[in-house]
């Protein structure tokens, strides 16, 4: 049992170091990285103190402690998926607004170039 605890703790610490490395190299956005560091810290904590799950499960009234871990993992994944959907929605909205602004700017430039070319007939009528 001690080797499982050591392995879990080392995996948590290793994951935290990897996440911090990815944040530092700008391969992972800071807010996402903080979430994963928290997950890694929880894994390291459970590896260092395995009786914590039993105590929490007992205090909550769950008779089978591993069920608490599964419930917690499902809740964390649900929250992460919900957050990802919220971020994607915001990005899609921003892209749509940027496309609309670009279309309005192109329209304004086109109308300005038409007005300029009609005001001076000697200029070229070629437009990109």
Coordinates of C-alpha atoms in Angstrom, one line a residue:
X1 CA 0.0 0.0 0.0
X2 CA 2.9 2.4 0.7
X3 CA 4.1 2.0 -2.9
X4 CA 0.7 3.1 -4.2
X5 CA 0.7 6.1 -2.0
X6 CA 4.2 7.0 -3.1
X7 CA 3.3 6.5 -6.8
X8 CA 0.2 8.6 -6.5
X9 CA 2.1 11.4 -4.7
X10 CA 4.9 11.4 -7.2
X11 CA 2.5 11.4 -10.1
X12 CA 0.7 14.4 -8.6
X13 CA 4.0 16.3 -8.0
X14 CA 5.2 15.3 -11.5
X15 CA 2.0 16.5 -13.1
X16 CA 2.3 19.8 -11.3
X17 CA 5.8 20.3 -12.5
X18 CA 4.8 19.4 -16.1
X19 CA 1.9 21.9 -15.9
X20 CA 4.1 24.7 -14.6
X21 CA 6.6 23.9 -17.4
X22 CA 3.9 24.1 -20.0
X23 CA 2.6 27.4 -18.6
X24 CA 6.1 28.8 -18.5
X25 CA 6.7 27.8 -22.2
X26 CA 3.3 29.4 -23.1
X27 CA 1.9 26.1 -24.3
X28 CA -0.9 26.3 -21.8
X29 CA -3.1 29.2 -20.9
X30 CA -2.5 30.3 -17.3
X31 CA -6.1 29.9 -16.1
X32 CA -6.3 26.4 -17.5
X33 CA -2.9 25.6 -16.0
X34 CA -4.1 26.7 -12.6
X35 CA -7.0 24.2 -12.8
X36 CA -4.7 21.4 -13.7
X37 CA -2.2 22.4 -11.0
X38 CA -5.1 22.2 -8.5
X39 CA -5.9 18.7 -9.7
X40 CA -2.2 17.7 -9.4
X41 CA -2.1 19.1 -5.9
X42 CA -5.2 17.1 -4.9
X43 CA -3.6 13.9 -6.3
X44 CA -0.3 14.6 -4.4
X45 CA -2.4 15.3 -1.2
X46 CA -4.3 12.1 -1.5
X47 CA -1.1 10.2 -2.2
X48 CA 0.6 11.7 0.9
X49 CA -2.5 11.3 3.1
X50 CA -4.6 8.4 1.8
X51 CA -6.9 8.2 4.9
X52 CA -8.2 11.7 4.0
X53 CA -10.7 10.1 1.5
X54 CA -12.0 7.7 4.1
X55 CA -12.4 10.5 6.7
X56 CA -14.2 12.8 4.2
X57 CA -16.5 9.9 3.0
X58 CA -17.3 9.0 6.6
X59 CA -18.2 12.5 7.5
X60 CA -20.4 13.0 4.4
X61 CA -22.1 9.6 5.0
X62 CA -20.7 7.7 2.1
X63 CA -20.0 4.1 3.1
X64 CA -17.7 3.2 0.1
X65 CA -14.9 5.8 0.0
X66 CA -13.8 5.2 -3.6
X67 CA -17.3 6.3 -4.7
X68 CA -16.5 9.7 -3.3
X69 CA -13.5 9.9 -5.5
X70 CA -15.6 9.0 -8.6
X71 CA -18.3 11.5 -7.6
X72 CA -15.7 14.2 -7.2
X73 CA -14.0 13.3 -10.5
X74 CA -17.3 13.5 -12.3
X75 CA -18.1 16.9 -10.8
X76 CA -14.7 18.3 -11.7
X77 CA -15.0 17.0 -15.3
X78 CA -18.5 18.4 -15.6
X79 CA -17.4 21.8 -14.3
X80 CA -14.3 21.7 -16.7
X81 CA -16.6 20.9 -19.7
X82 CA -19.0 23.6 -18.8
X83 CA -16.2 26.1 -18.5
X84 CA -14.8 25.0 -21.9
X85 CA -18.2 25.5 -23.5
X86 CA -18.5 29.0 -21.9
X87 CA -15.0 30.0 -23.3
X88 CA -15.8 28.6 -26.7
X89 CA -19.1 30.5 -26.8
X90 CA -17.3 33.7 -25.9
X91 CA -14.7 33.1 -28.6
X92 CA -17.3 32.4 -31.2
X93 CA -19.2 35.6 -30.3
X94 CA -16.0 37.7 -30.5
X95 CA -15.1 36.2 -33.9
X96 CA -18.6 36.9 -35.2
X97 CA -18.4 40.5 -34.0
X98 CA -14.9 40.9 -35.5
X99 CA -16.2 39.6 -38.8
X100 CA -19.1 42.0 -38.8
X101 CA -16.7 44.9 -38.0
X102 CA -14.4 43.8 -40.8
X103 CA -17.3 43.7 -43.2
X104 CA -18.4 47.2 -42.2
X105 CA -14.8 48.5 -42.6
X106 CA -14.5 46.9 -46.1
X107 CA -17.8 48.4 -47.1
X108 CA -16.7 51.9 -45.9
X109 CA -13.4 51.6 -47.7
X110 CA -15.2 50.5 -50.9
X111 CA -17.6 53.4 -50.7
X112 CA -14.8 55.8 -50.0
X113 CA -12.8 54.5 -53.0
X114 CA -15.9 54.8 -55.2
X115 CA -16.4 58.4 -54.1
X116 CA -12.8 59.2 -54.6
X117 CA -12.7 57.7 -58.1
X118 CA -15.9 59.4 -59.2
X119 CA -14.6 62.8 -57.9
X120 CA -11.4 62.6 -59.9
X121 CA -12.0 60.9 -63.3
X122 CA -8.3 60.8 -64.1
X123 CA -7.6 58.2 -61.5
X124 CA -7.6 54.6 -62.2
X125 CA -10.8 52.6 -61.6
X126 CA -9.1 49.4 -60.7
X127 CA -10.1 48.1 -57.3
X128 CA -8.8 45.1 -55.3

